[in-house]
Tab-separated table of C-alpha atoms in Angstrom:
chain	number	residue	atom	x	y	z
F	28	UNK	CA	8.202	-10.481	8.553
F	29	UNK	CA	10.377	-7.721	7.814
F	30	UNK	CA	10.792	-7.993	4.518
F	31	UNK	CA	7.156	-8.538	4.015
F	32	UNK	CA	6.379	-5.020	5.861
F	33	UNK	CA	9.278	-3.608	3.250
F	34	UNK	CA	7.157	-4.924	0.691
F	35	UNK	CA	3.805	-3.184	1.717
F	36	UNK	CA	5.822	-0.078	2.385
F	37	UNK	CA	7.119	0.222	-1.178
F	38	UNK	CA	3.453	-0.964	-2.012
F	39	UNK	CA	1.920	2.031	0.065
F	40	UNK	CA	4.414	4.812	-1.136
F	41	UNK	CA	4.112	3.623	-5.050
F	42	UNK	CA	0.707	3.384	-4.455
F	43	UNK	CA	0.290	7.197	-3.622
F	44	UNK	CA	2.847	8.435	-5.738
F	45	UNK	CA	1.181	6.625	-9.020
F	46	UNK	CA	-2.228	8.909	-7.635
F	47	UNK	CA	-0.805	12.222	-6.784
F	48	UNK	CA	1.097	11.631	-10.320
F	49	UNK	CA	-2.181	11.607	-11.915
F	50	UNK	CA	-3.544	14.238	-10.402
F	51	UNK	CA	-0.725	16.742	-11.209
F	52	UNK	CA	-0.414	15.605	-14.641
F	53	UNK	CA	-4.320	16.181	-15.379
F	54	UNK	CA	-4.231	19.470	-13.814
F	55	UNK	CA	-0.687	20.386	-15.123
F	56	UNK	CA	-2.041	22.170	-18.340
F	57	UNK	CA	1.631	21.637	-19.994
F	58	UNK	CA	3.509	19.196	-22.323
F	59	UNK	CA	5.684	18.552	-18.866
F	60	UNK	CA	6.582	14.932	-19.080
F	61	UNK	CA	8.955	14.816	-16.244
F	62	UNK	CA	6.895	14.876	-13.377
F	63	UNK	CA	7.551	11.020	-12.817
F	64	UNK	CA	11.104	11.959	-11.747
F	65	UNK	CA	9.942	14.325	-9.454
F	66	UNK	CA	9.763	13.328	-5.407
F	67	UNK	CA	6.604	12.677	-3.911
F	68	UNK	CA	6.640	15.570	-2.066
F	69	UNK	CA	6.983	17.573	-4.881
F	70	UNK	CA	4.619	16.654	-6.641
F	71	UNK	CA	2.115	17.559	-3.814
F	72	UNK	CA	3.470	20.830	-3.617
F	73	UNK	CA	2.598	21.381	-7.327
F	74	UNK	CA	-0.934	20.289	-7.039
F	75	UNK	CA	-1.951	22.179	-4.312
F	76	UNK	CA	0.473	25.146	-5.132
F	77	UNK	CA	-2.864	27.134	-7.133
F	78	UNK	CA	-5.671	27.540	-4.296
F	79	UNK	CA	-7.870	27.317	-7.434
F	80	UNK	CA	-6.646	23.510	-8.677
F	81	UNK	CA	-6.251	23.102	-4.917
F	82	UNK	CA	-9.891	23.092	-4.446
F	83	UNK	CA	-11.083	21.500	-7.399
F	84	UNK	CA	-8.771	18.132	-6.847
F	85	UNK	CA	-8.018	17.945	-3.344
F	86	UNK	CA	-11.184	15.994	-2.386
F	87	UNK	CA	-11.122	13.759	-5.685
F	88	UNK	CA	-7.012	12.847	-4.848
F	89	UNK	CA	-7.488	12.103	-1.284
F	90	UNK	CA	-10.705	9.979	-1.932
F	91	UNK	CA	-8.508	7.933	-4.137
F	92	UNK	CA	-5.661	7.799	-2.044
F	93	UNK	CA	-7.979	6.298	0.655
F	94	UNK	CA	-9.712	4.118	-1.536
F	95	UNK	CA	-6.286	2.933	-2.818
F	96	UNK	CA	-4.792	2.630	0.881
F	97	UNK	CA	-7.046	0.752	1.854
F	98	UNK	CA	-7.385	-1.607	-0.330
F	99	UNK	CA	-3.232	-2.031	0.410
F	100	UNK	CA	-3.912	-2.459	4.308
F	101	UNK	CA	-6.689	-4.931	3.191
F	102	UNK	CA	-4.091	-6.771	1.571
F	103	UNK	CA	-1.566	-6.803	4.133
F	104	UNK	CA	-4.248	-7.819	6.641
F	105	UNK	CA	-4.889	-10.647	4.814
F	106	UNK	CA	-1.454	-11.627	4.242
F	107	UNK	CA	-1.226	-11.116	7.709
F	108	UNK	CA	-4.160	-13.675	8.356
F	109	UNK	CA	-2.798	-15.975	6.240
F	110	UNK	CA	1.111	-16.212	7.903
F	111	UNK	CA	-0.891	-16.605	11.146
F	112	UNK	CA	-2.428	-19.696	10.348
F	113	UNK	CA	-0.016	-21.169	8.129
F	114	UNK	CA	2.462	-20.585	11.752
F	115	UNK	CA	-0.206	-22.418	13.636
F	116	UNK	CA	-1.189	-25.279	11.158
F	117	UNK	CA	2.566	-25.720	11.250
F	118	UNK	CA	2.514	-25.942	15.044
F	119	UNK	CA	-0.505	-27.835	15.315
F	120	UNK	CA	0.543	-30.817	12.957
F	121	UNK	CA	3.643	-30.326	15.160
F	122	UNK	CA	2.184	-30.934	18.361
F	123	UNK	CA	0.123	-33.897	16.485
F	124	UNK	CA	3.379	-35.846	15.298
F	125	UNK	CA	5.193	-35.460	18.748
F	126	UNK	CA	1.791	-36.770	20.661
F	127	UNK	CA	1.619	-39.682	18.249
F	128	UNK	CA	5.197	-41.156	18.184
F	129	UNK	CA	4.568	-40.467	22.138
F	130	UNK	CA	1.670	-42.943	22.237
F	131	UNK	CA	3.312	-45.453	19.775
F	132	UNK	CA	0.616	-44.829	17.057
């Protein structure tokens, strides 16, 4: 299980980067290619540096970033959902066997 919350983690932060990246890039007004190498942090801190870009993207970016995180925790819930009842199919049949070599059938 923890290398499947890893996963969603790296799925989450990739996620947001890959939208922020967007954002900054559109707005950026240069030839700058090198904003991919840049830390996610920075690259917020350039889009929301100009109070003038600030308010023209900050409502667009977050709506995607919520419309992108969600569909991530979607995911993970239903990932989620399925380990559960893969676990207890697994214990079920389980419990099934054991009852039936008990009975002699």
């Amino acid at each position: 299980m923890d290398q499947l919350h890893m996963h969603f983690t790296s799925a989450i932060h990739n996620t947001a980067f890959t939208i922020v990246l967007g954002y900054v890039e559109l707005t950026s007004g240069t030839a700058d290619s090198n904003f991919q190498k840049r830390q996610y942090s920075d690259l917020c801190k350039r889009l929301f540096s100009n109070v003038h870009i600030s308010i023209e993207t900050f409502y667009p970016c977050l709506v995607d970033l919520c419309k992108a995180l969600w569909e991530v925790m979607k995911s993970y819930y239903q990932t989620i959902e399925w380990h559960e009842r893969q676990e207890q199919e697994a214990q079920d049949s389980g419990c099934y066997q054991r009852i039936n070599s008990l009975c002699g059938a």
